[in-house]
XYZ file of C-alpha atoms in Angstrom:
701
model
C 132.063 -12.853 -51.853
C 128.601 -13.625 -50.244
C 127.189 -10.927 -47.784
C 127.868 -10.973 -44.420
C 125.265 -11.600 -42.284
C 126.294 -10.373 -38.742
C 123.623 -7.239 -38.672
C 121.481 -8.846 -36.121
C 124.371 -9.136 -33.607
C 127.184 -6.304 -32.025
C 130.865 -6.820 -32.175
C 131.010 -8.198 -28.843
C 128.093 -10.825 -29.096
C 129.627 -14.182 -28.226
C 127.927 -17.269 -29.941
C 128.854 -20.341 -31.811
C 130.230 -19.948 -35.126
C 128.144 -22.172 -37.605
C 129.355 -22.919 -41.253
C 126.666 -23.772 -44.036
C 127.992 -25.617 -47.132
C 125.593 -25.139 -50.281
C 125.004 -27.549 -52.581
C 124.586 -25.442 -55.543
C 128.331 -24.290 -56.685
C 127.237 -20.665 -57.851
C 126.853 -20.104 -54.095
C 129.700 -19.452 -51.922
C 130.646 -20.516 -48.189
C 128.771 -18.611 -45.483
C 129.792 -18.603 -42.150
C 126.924 -17.375 -39.578
C 127.170 -16.211 -36.192
C 124.885 -18.813 -34.285
C 122.806 -17.511 -31.130
C 124.579 -18.440 -27.555
C 123.262 -19.513 -25.028
C 121.659 -15.921 -23.467
C 119.280 -16.186 -26.834
C 117.488 -19.001 -25.666
C 116.709 -17.378 -22.083
C 114.006 -15.353 -21.384
C 113.742 -13.038 -18.485
C 110.892 -12.399 -15.798
C 111.505 -8.889 -15.598
C 108.550 -6.641 -15.639
C 110.616 -3.844 -17.599
C 109.578 -2.850 -20.848
C 113.418 -3.220 -22.318
C 113.887 -6.532 -21.224
C 110.547 -7.510 -22.882
C 111.536 -5.833 -26.180
C 115.197 -7.474 -25.906
C 113.492 -10.909 -25.426
C 111.158 -9.993 -28.681
C 114.524 -9.048 -30.803
C 116.703 -12.040 -29.816
C 113.501 -14.625 -30.525
C 113.264 -12.923 -33.601
C 116.732 -13.079 -34.708
C 116.348 -16.973 -33.885
C 114.022 -17.339 -36.186
C 115.434 -15.604 -38.670
C 118.886 -17.675 -38.237
C 116.825 -20.754 -38.632
C 114.830 -19.650 -41.595
C 117.959 -18.783 -43.490
C 119.230 -22.678 -42.357
C 116.268 -24.054 -43.952
C 116.097 -21.757 -47.089
C 120.074 -22.754 -47.691
C 119.082 -26.555 -47.515
C 115.863 -26.369 -49.468
C 117.957 -24.187 -52.320
C 120.690 -27.144 -51.975
C 117.868 -29.894 -52.502
C 116.100 -28.129 -54.950
C 119.662 -27.750 -57.360
C 120.158 -31.611 -56.476
C 116.806 -32.415 -57.772
C 116.930 -30.241 -60.940
C 120.640 -32.047 -61.367
C 119.088 -35.343 -61.283
C 116.183 -34.757 -63.751
C 118.563 -32.864 -66.148
C 120.498 -36.087 -66.002
C 117.915 -38.746 -66.348
C 116.024 -36.449 -68.947
C 119.385 -36.332 -71.197
C 119.905 -40.291 -70.279
C 116.595 -40.927 -71.611
C 116.619 -38.690 -74.708
C 120.277 -40.202 -75.827
C 119.054 -43.723 -75.426
C 115.865 -42.734 -77.432
C 117.636 -41.406 -79.836
C 119.817 -44.596 -80.098
C 117.062 -46.998 -79.569
C 115.524 -49.603 -81.653
C 111.874 -50.469 -81.448
C 111.201 -54.075 -80.725
C 109.136 -54.369 -84.000
C 112.860 -54.182 -85.930
C 113.509 -58.149 -85.956
C 116.453 -59.801 -86.827
C 116.659 -62.501 -89.563
C 116.504 -65.257 -86.655
C 113.171 -63.609 -85.374
C 111.914 -64.039 -89.073
C 112.573 -67.227 -89.137
C 110.840 -68.323 -85.544
C 108.245 -65.332 -85.593
C 105.297 -64.988 -87.382
C 104.765 -61.037 -87.691
C 100.843 -61.450 -87.468
C 101.109 -63.533 -84.429
C 103.958 -60.907 -82.910
C 101.759 -58.011 -83.381
C 98.099 -59.497 -82.396
C 99.065 -58.849 -78.549
C 100.241 -55.159 -78.988
C 97.413 -54.100 -81.133
C 95.191 -55.792 -78.231
C 96.730 -53.205 -75.933
C 96.708 -50.205 -78.189
C 92.918 -50.656 -78.345
C 92.743 -50.416 -74.536
C 95.260 -47.294 -74.693
C 93.174 -45.489 -77.105
C 89.975 -46.237 -75.256
C 91.161 -45.325 -71.543
C 92.377 -41.727 -73.454
C 89.151 -40.995 -75.041
C 87.300 -42.155 -72.006
C 89.798 -40.126 -69.449
C 88.860 -37.014 -71.698
C 85.151 -37.591 -71.571
C 85.551 -38.473 -67.655
C 87.219 -34.838 -67.478
C 84.311 -32.752 -69.173
C 81.956 -34.959 -67.445
C 83.802 -33.224 -64.081
C 83.929 -29.873 -64.795
C 80.348 -29.893 -65.714
C 79.795 -30.934 -62.052
C 79.404 -34.924 -61.963
C 80.795 -36.673 -59.035
C 83.742 -38.964 -59.142
C 83.540 -40.472 -55.809
C 81.368 -43.509 -55.080
C 79.281 -45.207 -57.621
C 75.739 -43.985 -55.715
C 76.661 -40.349 -55.953
C 76.732 -40.592 -59.642
C 73.539 -42.356 -59.809
C 71.897 -39.800 -57.223
C 73.113 -36.587 -59.630
C 71.588 -38.581 -62.246
C 68.552 -38.920 -60.737
C 68.413 -35.572 -59.088
C 68.432 -33.914 -62.296
C 65.269 -33.697 -64.190
C 66.037 -34.875 -67.622
C 64.173 -31.857 -69.570
C 67.029 -29.248 -68.002
C 70.208 -31.841 -69.251
C 72.147 -30.231 -71.785
C 73.309 -32.886 -74.688
C 76.575 -34.012 -72.740
C 74.630 -34.515 -69.935
C 72.227 -36.446 -71.317
C 74.834 -38.283 -73.263
C 76.804 -38.763 -70.320
C 74.071 -40.110 -68.325
C 73.421 -42.980 -71.027
C 77.125 -44.149 -70.564
C 76.733 -44.478 -66.961
C 73.563 -46.259 -67.369
C 75.164 -48.525 -69.891
C 78.296 -49.276 -67.816
C 76.017 -50.350 -64.927
C 73.987 -52.403 -66.976
C 76.274 -54.435 -69.347
C 79.716 -53.188 -68.205
C 80.253 -53.626 -64.786
C 78.959 -57.031 -63.853
C 81.136 -58.933 -66.253
C 84.199 -57.026 -65.109
C 83.337 -57.392 -61.684
C 83.136 -61.241 -62.238
C 86.273 -61.395 -63.876
C 87.841 -59.511 -61.047
C 86.675 -62.011 -58.961
C 87.494 -64.764 -60.490
C 91.303 -63.277 -60.703
C 91.174 -62.563 -57.164
C 89.946 -66.099 -56.161
C 92.865 -67.424 -58.352
C 95.257 -64.944 -56.672
C 94.457 -66.099 -53.117
C 94.668 -69.659 -54.280
C 98.268 -68.754 -55.566
C 98.915 -66.916 -52.537
C 98.213 -69.763 -50.401
C 100.589 -72.067 -51.877
C 103.251 -69.422 -51.947
C 102.664 -69.279 -48.374
C 102.574 -73.094 -47.913
C 105.804 -73.150 -49.584
C 107.509 -70.788 -47.204
C 106.252 -72.745 -43.992
C 107.655 -75.883 -45.545
C 111.133 -74.142 -46.348
C 110.627 -72.866 -42.657
C 110.041 -76.086 -41.222
C 113.497 -77.368 -43.219
C 115.293 -74.607 -41.646
C 114.001 -75.230 -38.378
C 114.566 -78.887 -38.364
C 118.174 -78.592 -40.093
C 116.896 -81.024 -42.507
C 119.035 -82.052 -45.338
C 119.940 -84.761 -47.670
C 122.804 -87.282 -46.013
C 124.532 -89.394 -48.787
C 126.021 -92.723 -47.749
C 129.967 -92.888 -47.485
C 131.926 -95.284 -49.429
C 134.023 -97.915 -47.845
C 136.478 -99.099 -50.256
C 139.325 -97.072 -51.817
C 139.796 -96.089 -54.864
C 143.263 -97.568 -56.445
C 144.144 -94.320 -58.491
C 143.465 -91.788 -55.705
C 143.676 -93.893 -52.793
C 140.765 -92.237 -51.059
C 137.793 -93.829 -49.642
C 134.488 -92.925 -51.164
C 132.288 -93.767 -54.279
C 133.822 -93.195 -57.501
C 131.723 -94.595 -60.499
C 132.172 -93.500 -64.030
C 130.896 -90.173 -64.568
C 130.337 -88.548 -67.875
C 130.632 -84.862 -68.016
C 128.737 -82.799 -70.772
C 129.006 -79.258 -71.782
C 126.927 -78.122 -74.481
C 127.255 -74.586 -75.979
C 126.644 -72.537 -78.927
C 128.862 -69.748 -80.251
C 129.337 -68.701 -76.330
C 133.198 -67.341 -76.571
C 132.676 -65.286 -74.053
C 132.547 -68.201 -71.341
C 134.051 -71.303 -72.614
C 137.611 -71.130 -71.183
C 136.083 -71.265 -67.255
C 133.915 -73.665 -68.016
C 136.261 -76.114 -69.499
C 139.028 -75.110 -66.801
C 135.887 -75.719 -63.982
C 134.918 -79.372 -65.104
C 138.992 -80.296 -65.989
C 139.664 -79.581 -62.201
C 136.894 -81.793 -60.886
C 138.448 -83.710 -58.082
C 137.588 -87.177 -59.408
C 139.862 -90.061 -60.290
C 141.120 -89.104 -64.231
C 140.356 -92.859 -65.359
C 136.841 -92.767 -64.259
C 135.546 -89.349 -65.454
C 135.280 -88.237 -69.235
C 134.483 -84.509 -70.231
C 132.356 -83.715 -73.618
C 132.552 -80.463 -75.138
C 129.306 -80.380 -77.319
C 129.882 -77.755 -79.621
C 126.957 -76.357 -81.735
C 128.764 -73.008 -82.736
C 128.025 -71.808 -86.508
C 131.150 -69.135 -86.000
C 134.288 -70.559 -87.225
C 136.247 -68.370 -85.073
C 134.602 -69.613 -81.698
C 134.937 -73.487 -83.131
C 138.773 -72.846 -83.569
C 139.153 -71.143 -79.819
C 136.808 -73.691 -78.278
C 139.324 -76.834 -80.028
C 142.580 -74.814 -79.041
C 141.117 -74.872 -75.301
C 140.490 -78.446 -75.551
C 143.681 -79.895 -76.980
C 145.118 -77.807 -74.284
C 143.582 -79.380 -71.372
C 144.310 -82.868 -73.792
C 148.293 -82.396 -73.249
C 147.366 -81.532 -69.709
C 146.233 -85.183 -69.012
C 142.625 -84.465 -69.227
C 140.281 -86.851 -70.401
C 138.425 -84.395 -72.873
C 136.644 -84.937 -76.361
C 135.353 -81.791 -78.397
C 132.406 -82.480 -80.460
C 130.795 -80.668 -83.412
C 127.266 -80.893 -85.054
C 127.153 -79.416 -88.695
C 123.533 -79.720 -88.417
C 121.946 -78.095 -85.228
C 118.526 -79.929 -85.272
C 116.697 -79.639 -81.721
C 119.034 -77.004 -80.621
C 120.083 -78.136 -76.626
C 118.289 -81.088 -76.482
C 118.983 -82.464 -80.160
C 122.784 -81.499 -79.147
C 122.496 -83.805 -75.699
C 120.829 -86.659 -77.693
C 123.429 -87.183 -80.092
C 126.095 -87.239 -77.253
C 124.363 -89.928 -75.704
C 124.476 -91.854 -78.579
C 128.116 -92.590 -78.636
C 129.148 -96.099 -78.122
C 131.492 -95.436 -75.282
C 128.409 -93.763 -72.880
C 127.795 -97.398 -72.368
C 130.750 -97.637 -70.022
C 129.231 -95.005 -67.747
C 127.067 -94.539 -64.821
C 126.065 -91.294 -64.432
C 126.153 -87.829 -66.489
C 126.823 -84.588 -64.917
C 125.457 -81.624 -67.350
C 126.777 -78.004 -67.070
C 125.597 -74.536 -69.241
C 128.679 -72.984 -71.048
C 128.856 -70.096 -68.154
C 129.007 -72.611 -65.350
C 131.464 -73.549 -63.229
C 131.446 -76.095 -60.868
C 133.551 -76.197 -57.749
C 136.638 -78.918 -57.686
C 134.657 -80.977 -55.053
C 131.189 -81.036 -56.947
C 131.157 -84.500 -58.094
C 132.077 -85.729 -54.222
C 129.091 -83.529 -52.967
C 126.405 -84.820 -55.333
C 127.358 -88.633 -56.852
C 127.269 -90.248 -53.289
C 123.788 -89.295 -53.076
C 123.260 -92.262 -55.650
C 125.375 -94.897 -53.527
C 122.653 -97.639 -52.534
C 119.793 -95.984 -53.211
C 118.319 -97.001 -56.938
C 115.155 -94.948 -56.838
C 117.104 -91.839 -57.268
C 117.561 -90.508 -60.627
C 118.691 -87.027 -60.432
C 120.578 -84.963 -57.954
C 120.192 -80.927 -58.565
C 122.696 -78.620 -56.885
C 121.611 -74.646 -56.281
C 122.699 -71.864 -58.508
C 125.001 -68.946 -57.601
C 125.558 -65.772 -59.689
C 128.990 -63.647 -60.029
C 127.204 -60.862 -61.233
C 123.884 -60.858 -58.954
C 125.139 -56.969 -57.786
C 125.762 -55.996 -61.661
C 122.965 -53.986 -61.968
C 119.435 -53.406 -60.912
C 118.110 -56.162 -62.928
C 120.569 -58.683 -61.833
C 119.558 -57.959 -58.111
C 115.877 -58.243 -58.849
C 116.562 -61.612 -60.999
C 118.619 -62.591 -57.820
C 115.493 -62.348 -55.681
C 113.523 -64.476 -58.174
C 115.965 -67.321 -58.294
C 116.893 -67.553 -54.639
C 113.114 -68.175 -54.124
C 113.031 -70.653 -56.723
C 116.251 -72.595 -55.327
C 116.098 -72.000 -51.551
C 112.117 -72.358 -51.346
C 110.083 -74.127 -54.215
C 112.728 -76.549 -55.325
C 113.993 -77.327 -51.897
C 110.334 -77.807 -50.432
C 109.470 -80.254 -53.374
C 112.680 -82.231 -53.171
C 111.899 -82.844 -49.668
C 108.405 -83.531 -49.349
C 107.619 -85.457 -53.088
C 110.944 -85.951 -54.223
C 110.236 -83.926 -57.634
C 110.814 -80.591 -59.210
C 111.701 -79.573 -62.783
C 115.232 -80.384 -63.926
C 117.234 -76.560 -63.879
C 118.919 -78.072 -67.124
C 122.169 -77.691 -65.641
C 124.251 -78.094 -62.269
C 122.674 -81.723 -62.013
C 123.805 -85.161 -62.085
C 121.826 -87.702 -64.205
C 121.461 -91.665 -63.517
C 122.059 -92.671 -67.414
C 119.446 -95.407 -66.857
C 116.906 -92.968 -65.649
C 117.491 -91.010 -68.692
C 117.171 -94.337 -71.126
C 114.331 -95.723 -69.029
C 112.196 -92.015 -69.563
C 112.955 -91.962 -73.129
C 116.165 -89.947 -73.338
C 116.058 -86.053 -74.785
C 113.091 -84.986 -76.770
C 113.193 -81.952 -79.264
C 109.733 -81.484 -78.929
C 109.883 -78.433 -76.857
C 112.193 -75.459 -75.888
C 112.351 -77.064 -71.975
C 114.033 -79.917 -72.635
C 115.189 -79.889 -68.975
C 111.843 -79.784 -67.670
C 110.261 -82.393 -70.002
C 112.634 -85.183 -69.447
C 112.136 -84.936 -65.712
C 108.318 -84.870 -65.934
C 108.541 -88.353 -67.829
C 111.575 -89.319 -65.225
C 108.697 -88.730 -62.248
C 106.004 -90.436 -63.761
C 108.597 -93.509 -64.211
C 109.030 -93.878 -60.406
C 112.377 -92.086 -60.323
C 112.900 -89.669 -57.278
C 115.079 -86.109 -57.161
C 117.183 -84.846 -54.546
C 117.770 -81.037 -54.363
C 121.267 -80.029 -52.676
C 120.583 -76.486 -51.415
C 124.113 -76.292 -49.732
C 125.936 -77.111 -52.928
C 126.240 -74.070 -55.046
C 127.965 -73.929 -58.722
C 128.266 -70.466 -60.185
C 126.933 -69.117 -63.440
C 126.150 -65.521 -65.045
C 122.574 -63.544 -65.053
C 121.360 -61.619 -67.860
C 122.719 -58.383 -67.518
C 120.327 -56.912 -70.249
C 116.644 -56.439 -70.255
C 116.777 -57.779 -73.990
C 118.724 -61.177 -73.058
C 116.496 -61.592 -69.808
C 112.735 -61.160 -72.083
C 113.888 -63.644 -74.285
C 115.089 -66.134 -71.594
C 111.501 -65.494 -69.708
C 109.836 -65.998 -72.938
C 111.413 -69.387 -73.625
C 111.163 -70.305 -69.806
C 107.213 -69.507 -69.977
C 105.991 -70.770 -73.362
C 107.907 -74.028 -72.876
C 105.858 -75.420 -70.136
C 102.715 -74.496 -71.849
C 103.808 -76.613 -75.126
C 104.961 -79.543 -72.703
C 101.723 -79.526 -70.388
C 99.771 -79.918 -73.825
C 101.806 -82.688 -74.841
C 102.174 -84.561 -71.042
C 98.825 -84.424 -69.903
C 97.515 -87.495 -71.402
C 100.519 -89.548 -70.172
C 99.943 -87.641 -66.696
C 96.340 -88.977 -66.414
C 97.655 -92.784 -67.690
C 100.266 -92.890 -65.437
C 100.477 -95.065 -62.435
C 101.735 -92.794 -59.742
C 99.338 -91.636 -57.074
C 96.555 -89.552 -57.500
C 98.317 -86.714 -55.012
C 101.277 -87.024 -56.988
C 99.004 -86.532 -60.171
C 97.117 -83.693 -58.512
C 100.503 -81.952 -57.764
C 101.880 -82.085 -61.572
C 98.843 -81.198 -62.927
C 97.367 -78.648 -61.185
C 100.492 -76.744 -58.597
C 103.524 -77.737 -61.137
C 101.382 -76.593 -64.373
C 98.473 -74.971 -64.107
C 98.901 -72.773 -60.716
C 102.647 -71.915 -61.062
C 103.065 -72.046 -64.715
C 99.548 -70.972 -66.122
C 97.382 -69.220 -63.240
C 100.307 -66.667 -62.110
C 101.408 -65.236 -65.275
C 97.466 -65.025 -66.218
C 96.140 -63.344 -63.086
C 98.980 -60.948 -62.875
C 98.773 -59.108 -66.390
C 94.756 -59.634 -66.214
C 94.698 -58.301 -62.970
C 97.023 -55.678 -62.411
C 97.523 -54.161 -66.120
C 93.854 -54.626 -67.558
C 90.979 -54.974 -65.292
C 92.627 -52.884 -62.508
C 92.951 -49.645 -65.188
C 89.565 -50.663 -66.505
C 87.774 -50.253 -62.689
C 89.343 -46.912 -62.841
C 86.658 -45.943 -66.128
C 84.107 -48.320 -64.907
C 83.782 -47.585 -60.839
C 80.806 -49.314 -60.503
C 83.372 -52.335 -60.873
C 85.598 -52.467 -57.780
C 89.304 -53.878 -56.691
C 89.673 -53.429 -52.681
C 92.552 -52.147 -51.231
C 93.851 -55.147 -49.853
C 94.323 -56.673 -53.404
C 95.886 -53.907 -54.970
C 98.371 -53.157 -51.999
C 98.510 -55.881 -48.756
C 98.563 -59.045 -50.164
C 100.712 -58.097 -53.290
C 103.534 -56.438 -50.420
C 102.916 -59.760 -48.342
C 103.665 -61.907 -51.002
C 106.845 -59.826 -52.500
C 108.154 -60.032 -48.582
C 107.714 -63.530 -48.887
C 109.713 -63.877 -52.039
C 112.484 -61.700 -50.493
C 113.267 -63.802 -47.321
C 115.603 -66.160 -49.040
C 117.652 -63.165 -50.149
C 117.590 -61.085 -47.208
C 120.119 -58.417 -48.599
C 118.000 -57.594 -51.111
C 115.292 -55.897 -48.749
C 116.065 -52.210 -49.984
C 114.711 -53.230 -53.369
C 111.381 -54.449 -52.446
C 108.968 -52.017 -53.880
C 111.049 -52.126 -57.275
C 110.945 -55.887 -57.308
C 106.909 -55.598 -56.819
C 106.650 -53.224 -59.774
C 109.131 -55.297 -61.847
C 107.385 -58.385 -61.182
C 104.268 -56.638 -62.486
C 105.979 -55.348 -65.494
C 107.461 -58.890 -66.573
C 103.856 -60.228 -66.435
C 103.614 -59.047 -69.905
C 106.301 -61.099 -71.493
C 105.174 -64.095 -69.459
C 101.854 -63.808 -70.287
C 102.288 -63.250 -73.962
C 104.792 -66.402 -73.859
C 102.061 -68.818 -71.677
C 99.567 -67.847 -74.889
C 102.098 -68.690 -77.527
C 103.205 -72.240 -75.831
C 99.304 -73.037 -74.793
C 97.827 -72.381 -78.383
C 101.359 -73.611 -80.198
C 101.936 -69.856 -82.008
C 104.630 -68.735 -83.892
C 107.170 -67.812 -81.141
C 106.634 -70.663 -79.072
C 109.273 -72.362 -80.600
C 111.750 -69.705 -80.681
C 115.410 -70.426 -79.049
C 117.627 -67.716 -78.284
C 121.094 -68.642 -76.617
C 121.138 -66.364 -73.448
C 123.892 -63.430 -74.207
C 126.819 -63.954 -71.645
C 129.332 -61.318 -70.314
C 132.095 -63.687 -68.995
C 131.994 -61.941 -65.784
C 134.434 -64.177 -63.197
C 135.731 -63.101 -59.893
C 139.047 -63.018 -58.717
C 138.777 -65.772 -56.422
C 137.697 -67.546 -59.261
C 140.840 -66.571 -61.309
C 143.159 -67.190 -58.349
C 141.463 -70.958 -58.142
C 142.128 -71.521 -61.803
C 145.902 -70.632 -61.375
C 146.610 -72.756 -58.759
C 144.794 -75.675 -60.208
C 146.571 -75.118 -63.623
C 149.925 -75.181 -61.356
C 148.981 -78.589 -59.749
C 148.206 -80.138 -62.999
C 150.440 -78.775 -65.632
C 153.495 -81.019 -66.722
C 157.048 -79.943 -68.022
C 158.251 -76.230 -67.391
C 155.152 -74.507 -68.884
C 154.199 -71.550 -67.110
C 150.497 -71.099 -66.072
C 147.958 -69.766 -68.767
C 147.034 -66.784 -66.788
C 148.873 -63.761 -68.582
C 147.080 -65.453 -72.035
C 143.889 -65.339 -70.446
C 144.225 -61.857 -69.153
C 145.527 -60.571 -72.748
C 142.316 -62.356 -74.493
C 140.235 -60.767 -71.969
C 141.578 -57.198 -72.403
C 141.381 -57.586 -75.946
C 137.857 -58.720 -75.755
C 137.137 -55.715 -74.043
C 138.735 -53.179 -76.327
C 136.434 -54.861 -79.233
C 133.331 -54.435 -77.048
C 133.944 -50.935 -76.171
C 134.692 -50.394 -80.054
C 131.011 -51.492 -80.262
C 128.244 -49.310 -80.660
C 125.641 -49.810 -77.929
C 122.268 -49.409 -77.914
C 118.613 -49.774 -76.456
C 115.789 -51.192 -77.676
C 112.240 -49.733 -77.241
C 109.511 -52.048 -76.367
C 106.096 -50.969 -77.439
C 103.800 -53.117 -75.769
C 105.576 -52.031 -72.358
C 105.206 -48.372 -73.469
C 101.482 -48.885 -74.749
C 100.599 -50.374 -71.298
C 102.557 -47.600 -69.660
C 100.589 -44.828 -70.802
C 97.348 -46.876 -70.143
C 98.478 -47.125 -66.750
C 99.299 -43.638 -66.205
C 96.261 -42.519 -68.108
C 94.180 -44.512 -65.518
C 96.103 -42.872 -62.687
C 94.923 -39.453 -63.567
C 91.326 -40.993 -63.730
C 91.745 -42.815 -60.023
C 93.277 -39.013 -59.202
C 89.773 -37.518 -59.960
C 88.059 -40.017 -57.765
C 90.205 -39.647 -54.980
C 91.307 -43.140 -54.840
C 94.796 -42.771 -52.605
C 96.076 -46.382 -52.997
C 94.967 -47.109 -56.527
C 96.522 -43.533 -57.823
C 99.870 -44.763 -56.191
C 99.949 -48.205 -57.485
C 98.838 -47.183 -60.779
C 101.467 -44.319 -60.761
C 104.488 -45.740 -59.969
C 103.835 -49.011 -62.201
C 102.828 -47.136 -64.892
C 106.263 -45.410 -64.125
C 107.715 -48.870 -63.719
C 106.417 -50.209 -67.408
C 107.930 -46.652 -69.010
C 111.216 -47.657 -67.609
C 111.324 -50.945 -68.823
C 109.916 -49.731 -72.098
C 112.560 -47.179 -72.603
C 115.136 -49.977 -71.673
C 116.383 -47.966 -68.686
C 117.156 -51.167 -66.523
C 119.813 -53.228 -67.128
C 122.706 -52.820 -69.704
C 122.556 -51.612 -73.151
C 122.423 -54.215 -76.195
C 125.736 -54.089 -78.457
């Protein structure tokens, strides 16, 4: 039982009881008798007794406040200690069960040269060891009396000390200072200034895009389709109902095949004018059988759906689509809608997209926006949602409205088949076949429309491993394509403005310069300026402009404002993967041709399941019951299998090496009393550490 604290008051004292609850379970509930109103009154009596009484009351008030603060501090310390212990245990457990990214799978060995893979990591390790050695050297100099402030202070110390009185260390350090002033600082400052210029150009581009998006919102501009007058004989509805081919390419995606097939079979379109192709590249016999059975089930229910399987998976997704377009019956169709295996279009998708082609023969593509069923699943998903919300609402919408061109997203879009054929069809020369066909179609004069108000649900990668591989493909492919398309862009008959937009803005600025300066400026140059202080990065480059750009990026996803700081740090962390991918694609290194299907979890909202049941009930014939029970049973069985699988995390050596490099530089900046630089390097180093230990996102099975 806790001791009583009523020793400062008499039994007759009247006060307000205060209950203090401790966070620590080892402490008990203590009831304190708080001060009454009389305790706060100081009398003006000249008697000494009144003054003593006032002093005693003030002392009791102070004691009472100090006790409350002590209890609160003890609770906070206990909570912090518990949190740190839990975090330490999680880190220890993940490191114990983790696998480094040097442990490659068979697929990695086939697609990636080990020498090329380790070259970038070796480069980072060299910088890390150099920074550690320099930090030790600088700390020793600090205790020898060298100044760590502005560069001119070090030179003052150097010039003020006679050479004869210097010991060996002072002589060595003075030579190091002169060497870096003479030879290291000028090229480093030049490189820093060049990156700052690129940074400012990219920031201006981002600002212009945001202003364009604001103008579209302010004017309430949106593409308006032309309504058809003729009535369809089958449905009896007025509208524009051309022949539409729907394609779903998939490969070993048994987690999501049911919901995507059900969604496209429930599209509200005359059945005689729609055909669904399931393009299965799976090499798993069980997955093939499941997909075949699902297709057969919908065929029995009256859906026009076909199953196609390629034995030889040449060209990945591009080869799959190219093979499907070579079927003889494709010539009977005017448009083709493409959906990835995890996409679930709404029943009115075609009615909201296809009418935009009516009486407008220049339109080759209508692209819909993505929405995500798992955007709030974890921190990684939330950060991805910020990026993709900006990509669709700002980049795609602005480019679609003002120049009628943007990169096809590979899914949730409707193509005019004539545009595909005139542009050369699907090519397997890069890992970004969607961007490839979009660029070639634009060079042939076709225009694109982006519909920001038409959404198609899909999934975000929930593990860092899956997201990392996806980003590697998304950033190496454009560089491959740029090398291949540059001569065709220069020779094309489009206007000079469109050539400038495609070469400088679309490829160079947004695909090459952005990952280059993000990695070089914040992960290499900034740490180096801590050890070579004669080359400086202004505080506005390190803090203010990145914060402003992050604020602009997060505007399309206003609910994500609490994550603005993690978003800024994570984007700089991802610059390592993006820079590596960009170099691989630009110079055609081994990993540039790596294609890994993004891992899906098969998440679907309750609303999707209810809609699915209603649609199945509407379309099913005979006395069969809705298939929801079987769907639930299969999902439960799959969940049980997943629980039995042992999960592990990967340890990413490049990210860990950069984490220690940035943390080492933060210690050096602390010695120099550089506040903003210290905090940025510290938190950025912690961000790299968390990502390197795979503490963000789900673990990999």
